Short mmCIF file of C-alpha atoms and ligand atoms in Angstrom, two decimals:
data_model
loop_
_atom_site.label_atom_id
_atom_site.label_comp_id
_atom_site.label_asym_id
_atom_site.label_seq_id
_atom_site.Cartn_x
_atom_site.Cartn_y
_atom_site.Cartn_z
CA MET G 1 -64.37 60.56 8.87
CA LYS G 2 -62.58 58.63 12.00
CA ARG G 3 -61.97 55.12 10.66
CA VAL G 4 -61.81 52.06 13.01
CA TYR G 5 -60.30 48.55 11.69
CA MET G 6 -61.79 45.60 13.18
CA ASP G 7 -60.97 42.92 10.96
CA ALA G 8 -57.71 42.06 12.01
CA ASN G 9 -58.30 38.58 11.47
CA ALA G 10 -58.58 39.13 7.52
CA THR G 11 -55.35 40.83 7.79
CA THR G 12 -53.14 43.25 9.64
CA PRO G 13 -50.92 46.26 8.72
CA LEU G 14 -47.06 46.10 8.63
CA LEU G 15 -45.86 47.23 12.07
CA PRO G 16 -43.50 50.28 11.64
CA GLU G 17 -40.23 47.94 12.53
CA VAL G 18 -41.05 45.26 10.35
CA MET G 19 -41.12 47.67 7.41
CA GLU G 20 -37.77 48.86 8.75
CA ALA G 21 -36.37 45.57 8.86
CA MET G 22 -37.41 44.56 5.31
CA ARG G 23 -36.24 47.90 3.69
CA PRO G 24 -32.45 47.09 3.18
CA TYR G 25 -33.30 43.71 1.54
CA TRP G 26 -35.25 45.27 -1.76
CA MET G 27 -32.51 47.75 -2.30
CA GLU G 28 -28.77 47.58 -1.16
CA ARG G 29 -28.76 43.97 0.26
CA PHE G 30 -30.84 42.64 -2.50
CA GLY G 31 -28.50 39.46 -2.97
CA ASN G 32 -30.05 36.11 -4.12
CA ALA G 33 -29.51 33.63 -0.88
CA SER G 34 -28.14 30.88 -3.02
CA SER G 35 -25.63 33.27 -4.60
CA ILE G 36 -21.71 32.44 -3.14
CA HIS G 37 -20.56 36.23 -3.43
CA LEU G 38 -20.86 38.71 -0.23
CA ASP G 39 -24.49 39.73 -1.44
CA GLY G 40 -25.35 36.24 -1.67
CA GLN G 41 -23.97 35.72 1.51
CA GLN G 42 -25.85 38.45 3.41
CA ALA G 43 -28.91 37.48 2.03
CA HIS G 44 -28.01 34.04 2.94
CA ALA G 45 -27.22 35.00 6.74
CA ALA G 46 -30.74 37.26 6.68
CA VAL G 47 -32.72 34.06 6.07
CA ASP G 48 -31.02 31.73 8.59
CA ARG G 49 -31.41 34.48 11.21
CA ALA G 50 -34.93 34.47 10.40
CA ARG G 51 -35.22 30.97 10.48
CA ALA G 52 -33.77 30.72 14.04
CA THR G 53 -36.11 33.13 15.25
CA LEU G 54 -39.03 31.26 13.51
CA ALA G 55 -37.59 28.27 15.35
CA GLU G 56 -38.08 30.32 18.53
CA LEU G 57 -41.45 31.16 17.67
CA PHE G 58 -42.36 27.22 17.20
CA ASN G 59 -39.91 26.02 19.71
CA CYS G 60 -38.47 23.75 17.15
CA HIS G 61 -35.06 23.25 15.48
CA ASP G 62 -34.24 25.70 12.80
CA ALA G 63 -34.04 23.07 10.02
CA GLU G 64 -37.65 22.53 10.76
CA VAL G 65 -38.45 25.64 9.56
CA VAL G 66 -39.79 25.85 5.84
CA PHE G 67 -40.31 29.26 4.63
CA ASN G 68 -43.18 29.64 2.11
CA SER G 69 -46.12 31.99 0.49
CA GLY G 70 -48.50 32.23 3.52
CA GLY G 71 -51.46 29.72 5.35
CA THR G 72 -52.54 28.46 1.92
CA GLU G 73 -49.40 26.96 0.97
CA GLY G 74 -48.98 25.48 4.13
CA ASP G 75 -52.12 23.64 4.24
CA ASN G 76 -52.06 22.66 0.97
CA THR G 77 -48.61 21.07 1.38
CA ALA G 78 -49.51 19.20 4.54
CA VAL G 79 -52.80 17.67 2.51
CA PHE G 80 -51.01 17.32 -0.80
CA GLY G 81 -47.63 16.48 0.45
CA LEU G 82 -48.66 13.74 2.73
CA LEU G 83 -51.78 11.57 1.28
CA ARG G 84 -51.78 9.18 -1.58
CA PRO G 85 -54.57 7.29 -2.96
CA GLY G 86 -56.03 5.05 -0.47
CA ASP G 87 -55.23 6.87 2.48
CA HIS G 88 -57.84 8.54 4.78
CA PHE G 89 -57.83 12.11 6.20
CA ILE G 90 -59.41 13.61 9.40
CA THR G 91 -60.38 17.32 9.41
CA THR G 92 -62.99 19.62 10.79
CA ALA G 93 -65.93 20.95 9.11
CA ILE G 94 -65.05 24.77 10.37
CA GLU G 95 -61.50 24.48 8.62
CA HIS G 96 -60.15 27.31 6.36
CA SER G 97 -61.04 26.59 2.55
CA ALA G 98 -57.36 26.38 2.07
CA ILE G 99 -57.74 22.92 3.84
CA LEU G 100 -61.43 22.19 2.55
CA ALA G 101 -60.66 22.58 -1.00
CA ALA G 102 -57.67 20.50 -0.69
CA ALA G 103 -59.44 17.74 0.86
CA GLU G 104 -62.02 18.05 -1.90
CA ARG G 105 -59.42 18.18 -4.82
CA ILE G 106 -57.60 15.02 -3.27
CA ALA G 107 -60.91 12.67 -3.22
CA SER G 108 -60.72 12.54 -6.89
CA HIS G 109 -57.22 10.95 -6.20
CA GLY G 110 -58.70 8.39 -3.80
CA VAL G 111 -58.45 10.14 -0.54
CA GLU G 112 -61.66 9.98 1.55
CA THR G 113 -61.73 12.28 4.07
CA THR G 114 -64.17 12.79 7.64
CA PHE G 115 -65.16 16.10 8.23
CA VAL G 116 -65.85 16.12 12.08
CA ALA G 117 -68.24 18.83 13.21
CA PRO G 118 -67.83 21.07 15.91
CA GLN G 119 -70.09 21.13 19.22
CA PRO G 120 -72.42 24.36 19.02
CA SER G 121 -69.93 26.27 20.93
CA GLY G 122 -67.44 25.71 18.14
CA LEU G 123 -65.14 23.33 19.98
CA ILE G 124 -64.28 20.21 18.27
CA ASP G 125 -64.38 17.24 20.84
CA PRO G 126 -61.37 15.39 20.55
CA ALA G 127 -63.54 12.10 21.14
CA GLU G 128 -64.95 12.72 17.67
CA ILE G 129 -61.41 12.96 16.41
CA ARG G 130 -60.71 9.32 17.77
CA ARG G 131 -64.05 7.74 16.80
CA ALA G 132 -63.11 8.61 13.05
CA LEU G 133 -59.78 7.07 12.76
CA ARG G 134 -59.49 4.28 10.59
CA PRO G 135 -56.40 1.87 9.95
CA GLU G 136 -55.98 3.69 7.06
CA THR G 137 -56.05 7.16 8.27
CA ARG G 138 -52.69 9.03 7.49
CA LEU G 139 -53.15 12.77 8.42
CA ILE G 140 -55.42 14.71 10.96
CA SER G 141 -55.61 18.67 10.40
CA VAL G 142 -57.05 20.77 12.95
CA MET G 143 -56.79 24.41 13.11
CA LEU G 144 -55.50 26.09 16.64
CA ALA G 145 -57.74 28.94 16.72
CA ASN G 146 -60.86 29.40 14.28
CA ASN G 147 -61.15 32.68 11.82
CA GLU G 148 -64.64 33.24 12.56
CA THR G 149 -65.04 32.63 16.22
CA GLY G 150 -61.64 32.92 17.56
CA VAL G 151 -62.64 29.34 19.39
CA LEU G 152 -58.72 27.69 20.35
CA GLN G 153 -59.32 24.05 19.59
CA PRO G 154 -57.74 21.41 21.97
CA VAL G 155 -54.86 20.74 19.66
CA GLU G 156 -52.72 18.98 22.59
CA GLU G 157 -55.11 16.32 23.34
CA ILE G 158 -55.82 15.92 19.43
CA GLY G 159 -52.06 15.45 18.89
CA GLY G 160 -52.14 12.82 21.78
CA ILE G 161 -54.59 11.00 19.77
CA ALA G 162 -52.66 11.26 16.68
CA ARG G 163 -49.21 9.85 18.39
CA GLU G 164 -50.87 6.96 19.90
CA ALA G 165 -52.58 6.23 16.53
CA GLY G 166 -49.50 6.55 14.53
CA VAL G 167 -51.02 9.46 12.33
CA PHE G 168 -49.22 12.47 11.14
CA PHE G 169 -51.06 15.62 12.69
CA HIS G 170 -50.94 19.48 10.97
CA ILE G 171 -52.13 22.45 12.62
CA ASP G 172 -53.32 25.33 11.12
CA ALA G 173 -52.00 28.19 13.29
CA VAL G 174 -52.72 30.76 11.02
CA GLN G 175 -55.09 32.32 13.36
CA GLY G 176 -53.23 31.51 16.47
CA ALA G 177 -49.69 32.48 15.70
CA GLY G 178 -49.10 35.99 17.89
CA LYS G 179 -52.38 35.37 19.88
CA VAL G 180 -51.46 32.59 21.81
CA LYS G 181 -48.07 31.00 22.44
CA LEU G 182 -47.04 28.28 19.88
CA ASP G 183 -45.06 24.94 20.78
CA VAL G 184 -45.16 22.29 18.19
CA ARG G 185 -43.46 19.94 20.66
CA ARG G 186 -46.46 20.14 23.35
CA PHE G 187 -48.80 20.35 20.68
CA GLY G 188 -47.43 16.93 19.35
CA CYS G 189 -47.84 18.07 15.47
CA HIS G 190 -45.83 17.13 13.16
CA LEU G 191 -46.61 20.06 10.72
CA CYS G 192 -47.72 23.58 11.55
CA SER G 193 -48.85 26.65 9.13
CA ILE G 194 -48.56 30.28 9.64
CA SER G 195 -49.02 33.37 7.25
CA ALA G 196 -47.23 36.61 8.37
CA HIS G 197 -49.79 38.82 7.28
CA LYS G 198 -52.24 37.95 10.08
CA MET G 199 -49.51 38.92 12.72
CA TYR G 200 -48.40 42.55 11.53
CA GLY G 201 -45.99 41.09 8.74
CA PRO G 202 -45.88 41.09 4.81
CA LYS G 203 -48.45 39.50 2.56
CA GLY G 204 -47.63 36.39 0.53
CA VAL G 205 -45.03 34.93 3.16
CA GLY G 206 -45.46 32.12 5.63
CA ALA G 207 -43.88 29.64 7.42
CA LEU G 208 -44.18 25.77 7.80
CA PHE G 209 -42.75 23.66 10.70
CA ALA G 210 -41.94 20.25 9.36
CA ARG G 211 -41.07 17.95 12.02
CA ARG G 212 -37.39 15.98 10.93
CA GLY G 213 -38.09 13.15 9.48
CA THR G 214 -41.96 13.98 8.25
CA PRO G 215 -41.86 12.73 4.75
CA VAL G 216 -43.86 15.75 3.21
CA GLU G 217 -43.52 15.96 -0.36
CA SER G 218 -42.79 19.68 -1.86
CA LEU G 219 -45.59 21.16 -4.02
CA ILE G 220 -43.16 23.44 -5.96
CA VAL G 221 -40.10 21.69 -7.42
CA GLY G 222 -37.17 23.14 -8.86
CA GLY G 223 -33.93 24.32 -7.34
CA SER G 224 -32.74 22.53 -3.81
CA HIS G 225 -33.96 25.46 -1.53
CA GLU G 226 -35.40 25.17 1.60
CA ARG G 227 -33.51 21.69 1.95
CA ARG G 228 -35.51 20.69 -0.94
CA ARG G 229 -38.89 21.15 0.86
CA ARG G 230 -40.04 24.07 -0.84
CA ALA G 231 -38.37 25.16 -4.55
CA GLY G 232 -37.96 28.91 -5.53
CA THR G 233 -35.41 32.05 -5.06
CA GLU G 234 -35.97 32.89 -1.20
CA ASN G 235 -38.50 35.88 -0.60
CA VAL G 236 -35.55 37.26 1.60
CA PRO G 237 -37.69 40.71 2.40
CA GLY G 238 -40.80 38.85 3.02
CA ILE G 239 -38.47 36.36 5.48
CA VAL G 240 -36.86 39.27 7.28
CA GLY G 241 -40.38 40.65 7.50
CA ILE G 242 -41.86 37.56 9.06
CA ALA G 243 -39.11 36.98 11.21
CA LYS G 244 -39.55 40.58 12.81
CA ALA G 245 -43.15 40.13 13.17
CA ALA G 246 -42.66 36.63 15.16
CA GLU G 247 -40.18 38.66 17.45
CA LEU G 248 -42.57 41.42 18.19
CA ALA G 249 -45.28 38.73 18.15
CA MET G 250 -43.58 36.58 20.80
CA LEU G 251 -42.93 40.21 22.74
CA SER G 252 -46.46 41.01 22.83
CA LEU G 253 -47.52 37.85 24.57
CA GLU G 254 -45.57 38.56 27.60
CA ASP G 255 -45.71 42.53 27.84
CA GLY G 256 -49.65 42.68 28.81
CA THR G 257 -50.85 43.47 25.26
CA ILE G 258 -52.95 40.49 25.40
CA ASP G 259 -54.65 41.41 28.30
CA ARG G 260 -55.08 44.65 27.01
CA VAL G 261 -56.98 43.12 23.85
CA VAL G 262 -59.09 41.23 26.17
CA ALA G 263 -60.39 44.25 28.15
CA LEU G 264 -61.01 45.99 24.98
CA ARG G 265 -62.91 42.98 23.46
CA ASP G 266 -64.89 42.27 26.45
CA ARG G 267 -65.87 45.64 26.46
CA LEU G 268 -66.82 45.83 23.01
CA GLU G 269 -69.04 42.49 23.49
CA ALA G 270 -70.64 43.77 26.57
CA GLY G 271 -71.66 46.98 24.75
CA VAL G 272 -72.95 45.05 21.81
CA LEU G 273 -75.06 42.62 23.65
CA ARG G 274 -76.92 45.51 25.23
CA LEU G 275 -78.79 45.57 22.35
CA ALA G 276 -82.11 43.19 22.16
CA GLY G 277 -81.96 40.24 20.01
CA THR G 278 -78.29 39.64 19.93
CA GLY G 279 -75.77 37.12 21.13
CA VAL G 280 -72.13 35.76 20.61
CA ASN G 281 -71.50 32.68 18.54
CA GLY G 282 -68.57 30.18 20.20
CA ALA G 283 -68.45 31.38 23.62
CA LEU G 284 -70.30 28.79 25.76
CA ASP G 285 -70.22 25.39 26.13
CA ASP G 286 -72.69 24.37 28.82
CA ASP G 287 -72.57 27.79 30.34
CA ARG G 288 -68.78 27.31 30.51
CA LEU G 289 -66.58 29.70 28.91
CA VAL G 290 -64.74 27.98 25.60
CA PRO G 291 -61.31 29.52 25.34
CA ARG G 292 -60.62 32.01 22.66
CA VAL G 293 -58.15 34.05 21.10
CA ALA G 294 -58.03 37.77 22.85
CA ASN G 295 -59.05 39.91 19.49
CA THR G 296 -62.24 38.02 18.28
CA THR G 297 -65.84 38.30 18.95
CA ASN G 298 -68.43 36.91 16.84
CA ILE G 299 -72.02 38.35 17.45
CA TRP G 300 -75.45 37.57 15.86
CA PHE G 301 -78.29 40.18 15.31
CA ASP G 302 -81.98 39.17 15.01
CA GLN G 303 -83.86 40.79 12.47
CA LEU G 304 -81.25 41.88 9.72
CA GLU G 305 -78.84 40.88 7.20
CA GLY G 306 -75.22 40.68 8.27
CA GLU G 307 -73.95 42.08 4.94
CA ALA G 308 -76.21 44.98 4.88
CA LEU G 309 -74.74 45.78 8.57
CA VAL G 310 -71.29 45.64 7.57
CA ILE G 311 -72.05 47.96 4.28
CA ALA G 312 -73.96 50.66 7.01
CA LEU G 313 -70.86 50.22 9.38
CA ASP G 314 -68.26 50.95 6.60
CA LEU G 315 -70.12 53.81 5.51
CA LYS G 316 -69.86 54.99 9.27
CA GLY G 317 -65.97 54.50 9.22
CA VAL G 318 -65.91 50.73 10.68
CA ALA G 319 -64.49 47.91 8.87
CA VAL G 320 -65.89 44.52 10.03
CA SER G 321 -66.42 41.34 8.47
CA GLY G 322 -70.05 39.35 7.77
CA GLY G 323 -71.11 35.70 8.42
CA SER G 324 -71.28 35.01 4.92
CA ALA G 325 -68.97 34.76 2.09
CA CYS G 326 -69.25 34.98 -1.64
CA HIS G 327 -69.40 32.41 -3.72
CA SER G 328 -69.95 32.12 -7.35
CA GLY G 329 -71.80 35.39 -7.10
CA ALA G 330 -74.15 34.31 -4.31
CA THR G 331 -73.82 35.09 -0.69
CA GLU G 332 -73.49 31.92 1.01
CA PRO G 333 -73.82 31.53 5.09
CA SER G 334 -70.52 31.04 6.76
CA HIS G 335 -69.85 27.04 6.72
CA VAL G 336 -68.42 27.66 10.31
CA LEU G 337 -71.18 29.06 11.57
CA MET G 338 -73.66 26.33 9.92
CA ALA G 339 -71.41 23.57 11.22
CA MET G 340 -71.80 24.88 14.58
CA GLY G 341 -75.67 24.58 13.75
CA LEU G 342 -76.81 28.19 13.42
CA ASN G 343 -79.80 28.34 10.95
CA LYS G 344 -79.06 30.22 7.61
CA THR G 345 -80.70 33.08 8.70
CA ARG G 346 -78.71 33.51 12.08
CA ALA G 347 -75.46 32.48 9.98
CA ARG G 348 -76.09 35.20 7.62
CA ALA G 349 -77.18 37.92 10.69
CA SER G 350 -73.45 37.49 12.18
CA LEU G 351 -70.72 39.79 12.39
CA ARG G 352 -66.87 39.04 13.16
CA PHE G 353 -65.32 42.12 14.88
CA SER G 354 -61.57 41.12 15.20
CA LEU G 355 -59.18 44.02 16.77
CA LEU G 356 -55.97 45.13 16.00
CA LYS G 357 -53.43 44.42 19.00
CA MET G 358 -52.94 48.37 19.16
CA ALA G 359 -56.62 49.04 19.12
CA ALA G 360 -57.86 52.03 21.48
CA GLU G 361 -60.62 52.77 24.03
CA ALA G 362 -61.61 55.10 21.63
CA ASP G 363 -62.27 52.51 18.78
CA VAL G 364 -64.24 50.63 20.88
CA ASP G 365 -65.96 53.79 22.12
CA HIS G 366 -66.82 54.67 18.36
CA VAL G 367 -68.17 51.20 17.63
CA LEU G 368 -70.31 51.25 20.23
CA LYS G 369 -71.74 54.44 18.87
CA VAL G 370 -72.21 53.35 15.73
CA VAL G 371 -73.41 49.74 15.99
CA PRO G 372 -76.87 50.54 17.68
CA GLU G 373 -77.49 53.50 15.30
CA ALA G 374 -77.01 51.13 12.41
CA VAL G 375 -78.58 48.26 14.06
CA GLU G 376 -81.76 50.08 14.67
CA HIS G 377 -81.91 51.88 11.34
CA LEU G 378 -81.34 48.58 9.27
CA ARG G 379 -84.06 46.64 11.66
CA ALA G 380 -86.32 49.65 10.87
CA ILE G 381 -86.20 49.09 7.16
CA SER G 382 -85.46 45.10 6.86
CA PRO G 383 -87.28 43.04 5.26
CA VAL G 384 -85.82 40.22 7.48
CA ALA G 385 -87.80 42.29 10.22
CA ALA G 386 -90.94 42.54 8.26
CA GLY G 387 -90.84 38.91 7.59
CA THR G 388 -90.70 38.57 4.34
CA LEU G 389 -87.35 37.43 3.65
CA GLY G 390 -86.41 33.53 4.65
N1 PLP H 401 -55.83 29.43 7.33
C1 PLP H 401 -56.83 30.16 7.88
C2 PLP H 401 -57.22 29.69 9.44
C3 PLP H 401 -56.81 31.53 7.95
O1 PLP H 401 -57.43 32.22 8.65
C4 PLP H 401 -56.07 32.03 6.83
C5 PLP H 401 -56.33 33.28 5.93
O2 PLP H 401 -57.50 33.94 6.28
C6 PLP H 401 -55.43 30.75 5.92
C7 PLP H 401 -55.63 29.51 6.33
C8 PLP H 401 -55.02 31.08 4.72
O3 PLP H 401 -53.34 32.15 5.05
P1 PLP H 401 -52.77 32.74 3.65
O4 PLP H 401 -53.84 34.51 3.20
O5 PLP H 401 -51.57 33.49 4.07
O6 PLP H 401 -53.02 32.36 2.55
#
C-alpha cells in the first residue's frame, strides 16, 4: 500500500546528506572533542565547524551557540536557567508542553506565570504581552510557529516590548527553523531553541542561541563543555547532523522549496475544504490571512471524532495527527485549539496535516482520494453525527 507521511511537525526523516555527514563520527572519527590528541582534535574541529553553521542559521556569533539534546531541553533551560523565586514569567497558552510543564513546576518555587491567550485566529496579540508585564517580570517566552496550526507569531514586535521593558525574551523556534528564516538579532531575543529532528536532522540533538551575557544557568552540571553552559561529552555525530540539516535548511529557504510546499499545502487544504462541514483552524483573522509556515494546515471536520479519522487514515496509508493528546490514559482535546476558542467537540474533530519538504503532487492526490472516503464512512457510522456523543 502507498504510504504518505503528513506528520512532519511530529518529526522528519534524515536527509541522506545528513546521514552521510554523520557516518564517520560514529566510527573512524569517534574521538572525544575534549581530548587533546589527534582523534580529539578531529572531533573538536567538527564541533567548531558545526557551531559556525548554526551561528549562520541563527545569525549570531559562534560563541552564542550551545548544543544540547533538543527543543525540550532548550525550552526548559530558558525557564529554569533564568527564573528565580519572586520572578514573574509571561508565556502563552499555546506553547509546547516543554514550556507549559516547566512553568507549572516552577510555580512551586515561587515563580508566577501569566499565560496569554491567543486570538481566535491563533495569533498572539503583542498588546496582551505588554499588558501582562509587571515590575517583577523577568522572562517572556513565545513560540515562533505553533506546532499544531503553523501560525507564525509576531516575535519581532514582542522582542521590542521585551527590550523596552528590560525583560529577557526566549523564542521556541522548534517549528519555525527550516521553514522561515531565523534572525535572532531582528527578533530581539536573548534565547532561542531549535531541534534537529524537526528539520531533517537526528533526534535527541538541538541548539540553543544564548545571547552573550545572558545569565542563564546550566541545567546539567559536570564538565566545562559548551563554555560551562551545558555539561556532558558532546554528541559529535548529532552535532555534525544538526549542522548539515541547518545547511540544507538554509538552502531550501532560497531554492523554491518553500513555494512548492505552500502550493501543495494550499491544494490539499482547498481539496479537503470541498467536503461539507469542514474549516481551517488558524487561517483567518477578520478575513485577513494569518501568516503560517508553508507545510501545515489544521482542519476541523464536523460530526466525527478526530482520533477515529487518524486511525482510519492510517489504515489507508496516510499518517497525520489529531487535535487531541493522550494524558494519563484519557484523550484530551488540544490545549492550543481550546485556547483559540474551539469547543471540545470541534477541537477533538480537528486534524493536523504537516507536509514534508519532499512531498510530491502524488502524495496530495492520494490524501485527497482517501480523506473524503474515510470522512463519509465515519460520518455514516459516527455517534457524534447521530448526536449520541457530546
Ligand atoms: N517546541 C515545539 C514547538 C515542538 O513542536 C516540540 C516538539 O514537538 C518541542 C518544543 C520539543 O522538541 P524536542 O522533541 O526536540 O524535545
